Amino acid sequence: MGTKTGHLMNPLPESPTTVLWLYYLLAQHYDRLGSIQQAHMYIDRAIQHTPTLIELFMVKAKIFKHAGDAREAARLMEQAQALDTADRYINSKCAKYMLRANMIKE
């Protein structure tokens, strides 16, 4: 009796992190379906919500890669890498995206 429970007609408010990860999931979902505009809309909302989360920039870079814009994908991956320069995984992903965009000298 003392616990809070939601109900369809009277739901509990969602946690801000739940909304963030929902945007993240929807962006990946629409990217996979090929709905690039929808994917951009959701990943932009997620980045606006939490602009310091590396994974969001990685997904945005992937969306641009799938849309055929390798240079913008590399730029976004570089932006993600700048958030944590010690992360070897993101460093290698950034290098891979830059090579794909023929940005060898950078």
PDB file of N, CA and C in Angstrom:
ATOM      1  N   MET A   1       0.808  -1.182   0.000  1.00  0.00           N
ATOM      2  CA  MET A   1       0.000   0.000   0.000  1.00  0.00           C
ATOM      3  C   MET A   1       0.861   1.260   0.000  1.00  0.00           C
ATOM      4  N   GLY A   2       2.061   1.190   0.571  1.00  0.00           N
ATOM      5  CA  GLY A   2       2.919   2.352   0.659  1.00  0.00           C
ATOM      6  C   GLY A   2       3.820   2.539  -0.559  1.00  0.00           C
ATOM      7  N   THR A   3       3.749   1.651  -1.564  1.00  0.00           N
ATOM      8  CA  THR A   3       4.621   1.782  -2.732  1.00  0.00           C
ATOM      9  C   THR A   3       3.933   2.567  -3.835  1.00  0.00           C
ATOM     10  N   LYS A   4       4.751   3.271  -4.607  1.00  0.00           N
ATOM     11  CA  LYS A   4       4.229   4.026  -5.746  1.00  0.00           C
ATOM     12  C   LYS A   4       4.221   3.118  -6.963  1.00  0.00           C
ATOM     13  N   THR A   5       3.125   3.060  -7.637  1.00  0.00           N
ATOM     14  CA  THR A   5       3.062   2.299  -8.880  1.00  0.00           C
ATOM     15  C   THR A   5       2.370   3.135  -9.938  1.00  0.00           C
ATOM     16  N   GLY A   6       2.831   2.977 -11.166  1.00  0.00           N
ATOM     17  CA  GLY A   6       2.222   3.688 -12.281  1.00  0.00           C
ATOM     18  C   GLY A   6       1.017   2.930 -12.801  1.00  0.00           C
ATOM     19  N   HIS A   7       0.321   3.557 -13.674  1.00  0.00           N
ATOM     20  CA  HIS A   7      -0.893   3.004 -14.246  1.00  0.00           C
ATOM     21  C   HIS A   7      -1.046   3.671 -15.605  1.00  0.00           C
ATOM     22  N   LEU A   8      -1.625   3.016 -16.563  1.00  0.00           N
ATOM     23  CA  LEU A   8      -1.759   3.594 -17.897  1.00  0.00           C
ATOM     24  C   LEU A   8      -2.464   4.943 -17.893  1.00  0.00           C
ATOM     25  N   MET A   9      -3.460   5.084 -17.089  1.00  0.00           N
ATOM     26  CA  MET A   9      -4.217   6.332 -17.052  1.00  0.00           C
ATOM     27  C   MET A   9      -3.536   7.387 -16.178  1.00  0.00           C
ATOM     28  N   ASN A  10      -2.639   6.969 -15.303  1.00  0.00           N
ATOM     29  CA  ASN A  10      -1.966   7.888 -14.397  1.00  0.00           C
ATOM     30  C   ASN A  10      -0.516   7.420 -14.205  1.00  0.00           C
ATOM     31  N   PRO A  11       0.329   7.534 -15.272  1.00  0.00           N
ATOM     32  CA  PRO A  11       1.691   7.011 -15.158  1.00  0.00           C
ATOM     33  C   PRO A  11       2.568   7.886 -14.274  1.00  0.00           C
ATOM     34  N   LEU A  12       3.590   7.258 -13.720  1.00  0.00           N
ATOM     35  CA  LEU A  12       4.588   7.999 -12.952  1.00  0.00           C
ATOM     36  C   LEU A  12       5.488   8.749 -13.930  1.00  0.00           C
ATOM     37  N   PRO A  13       6.042   9.875 -13.523  1.00  0.00           N
ATOM     38  CA  PRO A  13       6.960  10.589 -14.424  1.00  0.00           C
ATOM     39  C   PRO A  13       8.211   9.747 -14.682  1.00  0.00           C
ATOM     40  N   GLU A  14       8.714   9.822 -15.904  1.00  0.00           N
ATOM     41  CA  GLU A  14       9.898   9.049 -16.274  1.00  0.00           C
ATOM     42  C   GLU A  14      11.167   9.704 -15.738  1.00  0.00           C
ATOM     43  N   SER A  15      12.123   8.871 -15.453  1.00  0.00           N
ATOM     44  CA  SER A  15      13.446   9.340 -15.049  1.00  0.00           C
ATOM     45  C   SER A  15      14.107  10.021 -16.251  1.00  0.00           C
ATOM     46  N   PRO A  16      14.861  11.095 -16.039  1.00  0.00           N
ATOM     47  CA  PRO A  16      15.549  11.753 -17.162  1.00  0.00           C
ATOM     48  C   PRO A  16      16.494  10.816 -17.916  1.00  0.00           C
ATOM     49  N   THR A  17      17.120   9.881 -17.213  1.00  0.00           N
ATOM     50  CA  THR A  17      18.012   8.954 -17.910  1.00  0.00           C
ATOM     51  C   THR A  17      17.228   7.975 -18.773  1.00  0.00           C
ATOM     52  N   THR A  18      16.021   7.642 -18.363  1.00  0.00           N
ATOM     53  CA  THR A  18      15.184   6.762 -19.176  1.00  0.00           C
ATOM     54  C   THR A  18      14.878   7.429 -20.506  1.00  0.00           C
ATOM     55  N   VAL A  19      14.547   8.705 -20.462  1.00  0.00           N
ATOM     56  CA  VAL A  19      14.242   9.453 -21.681  1.00  0.00           C
ATOM     57  C   VAL A  19      15.483   9.523 -22.574  1.00  0.00           C
ATOM     58  N   LEU A  20      16.640   9.769 -21.987  1.00  0.00           N
ATOM     59  CA  LEU A  20      17.890   9.834 -22.745  1.00  0.00           C
ATOM     60  C   LEU A  20      18.140   8.536 -23.502  1.00  0.00           C
ATOM     61  N   TRP A  21      18.054   7.406 -22.799  1.00  0.00           N
ATOM     62  CA  TRP A  21      18.340   6.124 -23.439  1.00  0.00           C
ATOM     63  C   TRP A  21      17.252   5.736 -24.429  1.00  0.00           C
ATOM     64  N   LEU A  22      16.048   6.231 -24.239  1.00  0.00           N
ATOM     65  CA  LEU A  22      14.990   6.008 -25.227  1.00  0.00           C
ATOM     66  C   LEU A  22      15.328   6.743 -26.526  1.00  0.00           C
ATOM     67  N   TYR A  23      15.772   7.990 -26.428  1.00  0.00           N
ATOM     68  CA  TYR A  23      16.201   8.738 -27.617  1.00  0.00           C
ATOM     69  C   TYR A  23      17.347   8.008 -28.316  1.00  0.00           C
ATOM     70  N   TYR A  24      18.293   7.516 -27.538  1.00  0.00           N
ATOM     71  CA  TYR A  24      19.451   6.782 -28.058  1.00  0.00           C
ATOM     72  C   TYR A  24      18.993   5.549 -28.841  1.00  0.00           C
ATOM     73  N   LEU A  25      18.091   4.788 -28.253  1.00  0.00           N
ATOM     74  CA  LEU A  25      17.562   3.585 -28.894  1.00  0.00           C
ATOM     75  C   LEU A  25      16.785   3.925 -30.159  1.00  0.00           C
ATOM     76  N   LEU A  26      15.928   4.939 -30.086  1.00  0.00           N
ATOM     77  CA  LEU A  26      15.132   5.323 -31.256  1.00  0.00           C
ATOM     78  C   LEU A  26      16.021   5.813 -32.398  1.00  0.00           C
ATOM     79  N   ALA A  27      17.080   6.536 -32.082  1.00  0.00           N
ATOM     80  CA  ALA A  27      18.008   6.995 -33.122  1.00  0.00           C
ATOM     81  C   ALA A  27      18.637   5.802 -33.837  1.00  0.00           C
ATOM     82  N   GLN A  28      19.067   4.807 -33.076  1.00  0.00           N
ATOM     83  CA  GLN A  28      19.659   3.616 -33.682  1.00  0.00           C
ATOM     84  C   GLN A  28      18.624   2.824 -34.474  1.00  0.00           C
ATOM     85  N   HIS A  29      17.415   2.752 -33.947  1.00  0.00           N
ATOM     86  CA  HIS A  29      16.330   2.033 -34.620  1.00  0.00           C
ATOM     87  C   HIS A  29      16.035   2.658 -35.987  1.00  0.00           C
ATOM     88  N   TYR A  30      15.848   3.978 -36.013  1.00  0.00           N
ATOM     89  CA  TYR A  30      15.533   4.643 -37.275  1.00  0.00           C
ATOM     90  C   TYR A  30      16.721   4.630 -38.232  1.00  0.00           C
ATOM     91  N   ASP A  31      17.934   4.654 -37.707  1.00  0.00           N
ATOM     92  CA  ASP A  31      19.113   4.522 -38.562  1.00  0.00           C
ATOM     93  C   ASP A  31      19.102   3.161 -39.241  1.00  0.00           C
ATOM     94  N   ARG A  32      18.809   2.139 -38.482  1.00  0.00           N
ATOM     95  CA  ARG A  32      18.765   0.776 -39.027  1.00  0.00           C
ATOM     96  C   ARG A  32      17.678   0.628 -40.089  1.00  0.00           C
ATOM     97  N   LEU A  33      16.558   1.332 -39.885  1.00  0.00           N
ATOM     98  CA  LEU A  33      15.470   1.291 -40.868  1.00  0.00           C
ATOM     99  C   LEU A  33      15.764   2.147 -42.100  1.00  0.00           C
ATOM    100  N   GLY A  34      16.789   2.985 -42.015  1.00  0.00           N
ATOM    101  CA  GLY A  34      17.121   3.867 -43.126  1.00  0.00           C
ATOM    102  C   GLY A  34      16.397   5.197 -43.089  1.00  0.00           C
ATOM    103  N   SER A  35      15.729   5.496 -41.991  1.00  0.00           N
ATOM    104  CA  SER A  35      15.028   6.775 -41.819  1.00  0.00           C
ATOM    105  C   SER A  35      16.000   7.769 -41.184  1.00  0.00           C
ATOM    106  N   ILE A  36      16.851   8.321 -42.010  1.00  0.00           N
ATOM    107  CA  ILE A  36      17.947   9.159 -41.527  1.00  0.00           C
ATOM    108  C   ILE A  36      17.442  10.408 -40.808  1.00  0.00           C
ATOM    109  N   GLN A  37      16.405  11.058 -41.349  1.00  0.00           N
ATOM    110  CA  GLN A  37      15.886  12.271 -40.700  1.00  0.00           C
ATOM    111  C   GLN A  37      15.365  11.969 -39.298  1.00  0.00           C
ATOM    112  N   GLN A  38      14.633  10.885 -39.150  1.00  0.00           N
ATOM    113  CA  GLN A  38      14.128  10.497 -37.831  1.00  0.00           C
ATOM    114  C   GLN A  38      15.286  10.178 -36.890  1.00  0.00           C
ATOM    115  N   ALA A  39      16.279   9.469 -37.406  1.00  0.00           N
ATOM    116  CA  ALA A  39      17.449   9.120 -36.592  1.00  0.00           C
ATOM    117  C   ALA A  39      18.161  10.381 -36.111  1.00  0.00           C
ATOM    118  N   HIS A  40      18.332  11.344 -37.018  1.00  0.00           N
ATOM    119  CA  HIS A  40      18.971  12.613 -36.636  1.00  0.00           C
ATOM    120  C   HIS A  40      18.156  13.348 -35.585  1.00  0.00           C
ATOM    121  N   MET A  41      16.850  13.345 -35.747  1.00  0.00           N
ATOM    122  CA  MET A  41      15.998  14.051 -34.796  1.00  0.00           C
ATOM    123  C   MET A  41      16.192  13.498 -33.381  1.00  0.00           C
ATOM    124  N   TYR A  42      16.174  12.175 -33.247  1.00  0.00           N
ATOM    125  CA  TYR A  42      16.290  11.577 -31.920  1.00  0.00           C
ATOM    126  C   TYR A  42      17.698  11.687 -31.344  1.00  0.00           C
ATOM    127  N   ILE A  43      18.721  11.540 -32.173  1.00  0.00           N
ATOM    128  CA  ILE A  43      20.072  11.650 -31.613  1.00  0.00           C
ATOM    129  C   ILE A  43      20.372  13.101 -31.240  1.00  0.00           C
ATOM    130  N   ASP A  44      19.822  14.053 -31.986  1.00  0.00           N
ATOM    131  CA  ASP A  44      20.006  15.464 -31.621  1.00  0.00           C
ATOM    132  C   ASP A  44      19.306  15.786 -30.307  1.00  0.00           C
ATOM    133  N   ARG A  45      18.135  15.209 -30.093  1.00  0.00           N
ATOM    134  CA  ARG A  45      17.445  15.395 -28.807  1.00  0.00           C
ATOM    135  C   ARG A  45      18.273  14.815 -27.663  1.00  0.00           C
ATOM    136  N   ALA A  46      18.849  13.643 -27.900  1.00  0.00           N
ATOM    137  CA  ALA A  46      19.670  13.003 -26.865  1.00  0.00           C
ATOM    138  C   ALA A  46      20.902  13.850 -26.547  1.00  0.00           C
ATOM    139  N   ILE A  47      21.550  14.381 -27.580  1.00  0.00           N
ATOM    140  CA  ILE A  47      22.742  15.211 -27.362  1.00  0.00           C
ATOM    141  C   ILE A  47      22.367  16.505 -26.660  1.00  0.00           C
ATOM    142  N   GLN A  48      21.222  17.065 -27.014  1.00  0.00           N
ATOM    143  CA  GLN A  48      20.758  18.275 -26.330  1.00  0.00           C
ATOM    144  C   GLN A  48      20.502  17.971 -24.851  1.00  0.00           C
ATOM    145  N   HIS A  49      19.998  16.780 -24.570  1.00  0.00           N
ATOM    146  CA  HIS A  49      19.701  16.349 -23.200  1.00  0.00           C
ATOM    147  C   HIS A  49      20.983  16.178 -22.384  1.00  0.00           C
ATOM    148  N   THR A  50      21.975  15.465 -22.954  1.00  0.00           N
ATOM    149  CA  THR A  50      23.235  15.170 -22.258  1.00  0.00           C
ATOM    150  C   THR A  50      24.393  15.324 -23.240  1.00  0.00           C
ATOM    151  N   PRO A  51      24.939  16.531 -23.368  1.00  0.00           N
ATOM    152  CA  PRO A  51      25.965  16.777 -24.392  1.00  0.00           C
ATOM    153  C   PRO A  51      27.358  16.234 -24.074  1.00  0.00           C
ATOM    154  N   THR A  52      27.526  15.555 -22.967  1.00  0.00           N
ATOM    155  CA  THR A  52      28.852  15.033 -22.607  1.00  0.00           C
ATOM    156  C   THR A  52      28.944  13.510 -22.702  1.00  0.00           C
ATOM    157  N   LEU A  53      27.955  12.869 -23.266  1.00  0.00           N
ATOM    158  CA  LEU A  53      27.947  11.410 -23.366  1.00  0.00           C
ATOM    159  C   LEU A  53      28.563  10.979 -24.700  1.00  0.00           C
ATOM    160  N   ILE A  54      29.706  10.333 -24.627  1.00  0.00           N
ATOM    161  CA  ILE A  54      30.475   9.935 -25.809  1.00  0.00           C
ATOM    162  C   ILE A  54      29.654   9.061 -26.751  1.00  0.00           C
ATOM    163  N   GLU A  55      28.901   8.127 -26.202  1.00  0.00           N
ATOM    164  CA  GLU A  55      28.143   7.182 -27.014  1.00  0.00           C
ATOM    165  C   GLU A  55      27.170   7.879 -27.962  1.00  0.00           C
ATOM    166  N   LEU A  56      26.653   9.023 -27.563  1.00  0.00           N
ATOM    167  CA  LEU A  56      25.711   9.755 -28.411  1.00  0.00           C
ATOM    168  C   LEU A  56      26.405  10.271 -29.669  1.00  0.00           C
ATOM    169  N   PHE A  57      27.611  10.793 -29.509  1.00  0.00           N
ATOM    170  CA  PHE A  57      28.354  11.283 -30.666  1.00  0.00           C
ATOM    171  C   PHE A  57      28.788  10.129 -31.567  1.00  0.00           C
ATOM    172  N   MET A  58      29.067   8.978 -30.964  1.00  0.00           N
ATOM    173  CA  MET A  58      29.423   7.808 -31.759  1.00  0.00           C
ATOM    174  C   MET A  58      28.245   7.353 -32.610  1.00  0.00           C
ATOM    175  N   VAL A  59      27.054   7.362 -32.042  1.00  0.00           N
ATOM    176  CA  VAL A  59      25.864   6.977 -32.811  1.00  0.00           C
ATOM    177  C   VAL A  59      25.588   8.004 -33.905  1.00  0.00           C
ATOM    178  N   LYS A  60      25.746   9.278 -33.588  1.00  0.00           N
ATOM    179  CA  LYS A  60      25.521  10.315 -34.604  1.00  0.00           C
ATOM    180  C   LYS A  60      26.515  10.148 -35.750  1.00  0.00           C
ATOM    181  N   ALA A  61      27.767   9.827 -35.430  1.00  0.00           N
ATOM    182  CA  ALA A  61      28.771   9.576 -36.467  1.00  0.00           C
ATOM    183  C   ALA A  61      28.367   8.377 -37.318  1.00  0.00           C
ATOM    184  N   LYS A  62      27.856   7.345 -36.677  1.00  0.00           N
ATOM    185  CA  LYS A  62      27.428   6.150 -37.408  1.00  0.00           C
ATOM    186  C   LYS A  62      26.262   6.472 -38.349  1.00  0.00           C
ATOM    187  N   ILE A  63      25.348   7.326 -37.906  1.00  0.00           N
ATOM    188  CA  ILE A  63      24.218   7.725 -38.750  1.00  0.00           C
ATOM    189  C   ILE A  63      24.737   8.444 -40.000  1.00  0.00           C
ATOM    190  N   PHE A  64      25.695   9.356 -39.815  1.00  0.00           N
ATOM    191  CA  PHE A  64      26.268  10.053 -40.966  1.00  0.00           C
ATOM    192  C   PHE A  64      27.019   9.082 -41.872  1.00  0.00           C
ATOM    193  N   LYS A  65      27.708   8.111 -41.281  1.00  0.00           N
ATOM    194  CA  LYS A  65      28.413   7.103 -42.081  1.00  0.00           C
ATOM    195  C   LYS A  65      27.420   6.334 -42.939  1.00  0.00           C
ATOM    196  N   HIS A  66      26.318   5.909 -42.349  1.00  0.00           N
ATOM    197  CA  HIS A  66      25.307   5.166 -43.099  1.00  0.00           C
ATOM    198  C   HIS A  66      24.633   6.025 -44.162  1.00  0.00           C
ATOM    199  N   ALA A  67      24.597   7.344 -43.944  1.00  0.00           N
ATOM    200  CA  ALA A  67      24.013   8.264 -44.924  1.00  0.00           C
ATOM    201  C   ALA A  67      25.003   8.582 -46.049  1.00  0.00           C
ATOM    202  N   GLY A  68      26.255   8.141 -45.899  1.00  0.00           N
ATOM    203  CA  GLY A  68      27.254   8.348 -46.940  1.00  0.00           C
ATOM    204  C   GLY A  68      28.134   9.571 -46.752  1.00  0.00           C
ATOM    205  N   ASP A  69      28.049  10.235 -45.615  1.00  0.00           N
ATOM    206  CA  ASP A  69      28.858  11.432 -45.352  1.00  0.00           C
ATOM    207  C   ASP A  69      30.020  11.058 -44.425  1.00  0.00           C
ATOM    208  N   ALA A  70      31.078  10.525 -45.020  1.00  0.00           N
ATOM    209  CA  ALA A  70      32.217  10.030 -44.243  1.00  0.00           C
ATOM    210  C   ALA A  70      32.973  11.155 -43.537  1.00  0.00           C
ATOM    211  N   ARG A  71      33.057  12.328 -44.156  1.00  0.00           N
ATOM    212  CA  ARG A  71      33.783  13.442 -43.537  1.00  0.00           C
ATOM    213  C   ARG A  71      33.082  13.934 -42.273  1.00  0.00           C
ATOM    214  N   GLU A  72      31.775  14.099 -42.339  1.00  0.00           N
ATOM    215  CA  GLU A  72      31.030  14.545 -41.153  1.00  0.00           C
ATOM    216  C   GLU A  72      31.068  13.467 -40.075  1.00  0.00           C
ATOM    217  N   ALA A  73      31.009  12.206 -40.485  1.00  0.00           N
ATOM    218  CA  ALA A  73      31.105  11.103 -39.527  1.00  0.00           C
ATOM    219  C   ALA A  73      32.450  11.147 -38.804  1.00  0.00           C
ATOM    220  N   ALA A  74      33.520  11.392 -39.546  1.00  0.00           N
ATOM    221  CA  ALA A  74      34.853  11.476 -38.938  1.00  0.00           C
ATOM    222  C   ALA A  74      34.943  12.674 -37.999  1.00  0.00           C
ATOM    223  N   ARG A  75      34.357  13.805 -38.399  1.00  0.00           N
ATOM    224  CA  ARG A  75      34.381  14.998 -37.549  1.00  0.00           C
ATOM    225  C   ARG A  75      33.659  14.736 -36.230  1.00  0.00           C
ATOM    226  N   LEU A  76      32.520  14.056 -36.303  1.00  0.00           N
ATOM    227  CA  LEU A  76      31.763  13.742 -35.090  1.00  0.00           C
ATOM    228  C   LEU A  76      32.494  12.728 -34.217  1.00  0.00           C
ATOM    229  N   MET A  77      33.135  11.766 -34.841  1.00  0.00           N
ATOM    230  CA  MET A  77      33.897  10.784 -34.068  1.00  0.00           C
ATOM    231  C   MET A  77      35.082  11.465 -33.383  1.00  0.00           C
ATOM    232  N   GLU A  78      35.667  12.455 -34.053  1.00  0.00           N
ATOM    233  CA  GLU A  78      36.756  13.226 -33.444  1.00  0.00           C
ATOM    234  C   GLU A  78      36.229  14.038 -32.257  1.00  0.00           C
ATOM    235  N   GLN A  79      35.018  14.547 -32.387  1.00  0.00           N
ATOM    236  CA  GLN A  79      34.388  15.285 -31.284  1.00  0.00           C
ATOM    237  C   GLN A  79      34.152  14.351 -30.096  1.00  0.00           C
ATOM    238  N   ALA A  80      33.715  13.127 -30.376  1.00  0.00           N
ATOM    239  CA  ALA A  80      33.516  12.138 -29.310  1.00  0.00           C
ATOM    240  C   ALA A  80      34.845  11.800 -28.649  1.00  0.00           C
ATOM    241  N   GLN A  81      35.877  11.640 -29.464  1.00  0.00           N
ATOM    242  CA  GLN A  81      37.202  11.301 -28.947  1.00  0.00           C
ATOM    243  C   GLN A  81      37.751  12.414 -28.062  1.00  0.00           C
ATOM    244  N   ALA A  82      37.420  13.655 -28.377  1.00  0.00           N
ATOM    245  CA  ALA A  82      37.895  14.790 -27.582  1.00  0.00           C
ATOM    246  C   ALA A  82      37.294  14.791 -26.175  1.00  0.00           C
ATOM    247  N   LEU A  83      36.159  14.132 -25.994  1.00  0.00           N
ATOM    248  CA  LEU A  83      35.536  14.062 -24.673  1.00  0.00           C
ATOM    249  C   LEU A  83      36.300  13.145 -23.719  1.00  0.00           C
ATOM    250  N   ASP A  84      37.030  12.160 -24.280  1.00  0.00           N
ATOM    251  CA  ASP A  84      37.846  11.262 -23.450  1.00  0.00           C
ATOM    252  C   ASP A  84      39.029  10.775 -24.278  1.00  0.00           C
ATOM    253  N   THR A  85      40.111  11.518 -24.241  1.00  0.00           N
ATOM    254  CA  THR A  85      41.272  11.196 -25.078  1.00  0.00           C
ATOM    255  C   THR A  85      42.032   9.959 -24.611  1.00  0.00           C
ATOM    256  N   ALA A  86      41.774   9.477 -23.414  1.00  0.00           N
ATOM    257  CA  ALA A  86      42.478   8.300 -22.895  1.00  0.00           C
ATOM    258  C   ALA A  86      41.785   6.987 -23.267  1.00  0.00           C
ATOM    259  N   ASP A  87      40.598   7.047 -23.818  1.00  0.00           N
ATOM    260  CA  ASP A  87      39.835   5.846 -24.160  1.00  0.00           C
ATOM    261  C   ASP A  87      40.380   5.255 -25.465  1.00  0.00           C
ATOM    262  N   ARG A  88      41.010   4.094 -25.374  1.00  0.00           N
ATOM    263  CA  ARG A  88      41.634   3.498 -26.558  1.00  0.00           C
ATOM    264  C   ARG A  88      40.612   3.031 -27.584  1.00  0.00           C
ATOM    265  N   TYR A  89      39.454   2.593 -27.137  1.00  0.00           N
ATOM    266  CA  TYR A  89      38.422   2.154 -28.079  1.00  0.00           C
ATOM    267  C   TYR A  89      37.972   3.320 -28.953  1.00  0.00           C
ATOM    268  N   ILE A  90      37.650   4.442 -28.339  1.00  0.00           N
ATOM    269  CA  ILE A  90      37.186   5.597 -29.111  1.00  0.00           C
ATOM    270  C   ILE A  90      38.317   6.148 -29.980  1.00  0.00           C
ATOM    271  N   ASN A  91      39.560   6.061 -29.496  1.00  0.00           N
ATOM    272  CA  ASN A  91      40.701   6.501 -30.307  1.00  0.00           C
ATOM    273  C   ASN A  91      40.815   5.670 -31.578  1.00  0.00           C
ATOM    274  N   SER A  92      40.669   4.356 -31.456  1.00  0.00           N
ATOM    275  CA  SER A  92      40.777   3.498 -32.640  1.00  0.00           C
ATOM    276  C   SER A  92      39.590   3.698 -33.579  1.00  0.00           C
ATOM    277  N   LYS A  93      38.399   3.906 -33.026  1.00  0.00           N
ATOM    278  CA  LYS A  93      37.218   4.184 -33.859  1.00  0.00           C
ATOM    279  C   LYS A  93      37.403   5.497 -34.619  1.00  0.00           C
ATOM    280  N   CYS A  94      37.929   6.496 -33.929  1.00  0.00           N
ATOM    281  CA  CYS A  94      38.168   7.795 -34.551  1.00  0.00           C
ATOM    282  C   CYS A  94      39.156   7.645 -35.714  1.00  0.00           C
ATOM    283  N   ALA A  95      40.233   6.913 -35.493  1.00  0.00           N
ATOM    284  CA  ALA A  95      41.222   6.692 -36.550  1.00  0.00           C
ATOM    285  C   ALA A  95      40.592   5.968 -37.738  1.00  0.00           C
ATOM    286  N   LYS A  96      39.770   4.978 -37.468  1.00  0.00           N
ATOM    287  CA  LYS A  96      39.107   4.223 -38.531  1.00  0.00           C
ATOM    288  C   LYS A  96      38.191   5.129 -39.361  1.00  0.00           C
ATOM    289  N   TYR A  97      37.428   5.975 -38.693  1.00  0.00           N
ATOM    290  CA  TYR A  97      36.524   6.885 -39.398  1.00  0.00           C
ATOM    291  C   TYR A  97      37.315   7.907 -40.216  1.00  0.00           C
ATOM    292  N   MET A  98      38.443   8.373 -39.678  1.00  0.00           N
ATOM    293  CA  MET A  98      39.262   9.342 -40.411  1.00  0.00           C
ATOM    294  C   MET A  98      39.894   8.693 -41.644  1.00  0.00           C
ATOM    295  N   LEU A  99      40.328   7.459 -41.530  1.00  0.00           N
ATOM    296  CA  LEU A  99      40.866   6.748 -42.690  1.00  0.00           C
ATOM    297  C   LEU A  99      39.783   6.543 -43.746  1.00  0.00           C
ATOM    298  N   ARG A 100      38.586   6.204 -43.308  1.00  0.00           N
ATOM    299  CA  ARG A 100      37.464   6.004 -44.229  1.00  0.00           C
ATOM    300  C   ARG A 100      37.149   7.296 -44.997  1.00  0.00           C
ATOM    301  N   ALA A 101      37.333   8.442 -44.332  1.00  0.00           N
ATOM    302  CA  ALA A 101      37.051   9.742 -44.952  1.00  0.00           C
ATOM    303  C   ALA A 101      38.276  10.287 -45.698  1.00  0.00           C
ATOM    304  N   ASN A 102      39.328   9.476 -45.812  1.00  0.00           N
ATOM    305  CA  ASN A 102      40.571   9.866 -46.477  1.00  0.00           C
ATOM    306  C   ASN A 102      41.208  11.083 -45.805  1.00  0.00           C
ATOM    307  N   MET A 103      41.125  11.135 -44.494  1.00  0.00           N
ATOM    308  CA  MET A 103      41.719  12.221 -43.706  1.00  0.00           C
ATOM    309  C   MET A 103      42.999  11.690 -43.055  1.00  0.00           C
ATOM    310  N   ILE A 104      43.919  11.247 -43.870  1.00  0.00           N
ATOM    311  CA  ILE A 104      45.116  10.563 -43.390  1.00  0.00           C
ATOM    312  C   ILE A 104      46.063  11.514 -42.662  1.00  0.00           C
ATOM    313  N   LYS A 105      46.226  12.725 -43.146  1.00  0.00           N
ATOM    314  CA  LYS A 105      47.176  13.672 -42.533  1.00  0.00           C
ATOM    315  C   LYS A 105      46.704  14.188 -41.192  1.00  0.00           C
ATOM    316  N   GLU A 106      45.415  14.244 -40.962  1.00  0.00           N
ATOM    317  CA  GLU A 106      44.893  14.736 -39.689  1.00  0.00           C
ATOM    318  C   GLU A 106      45.200  13.727 -38.618  1.00  0.00           C
TER     319      GLU A 106
END
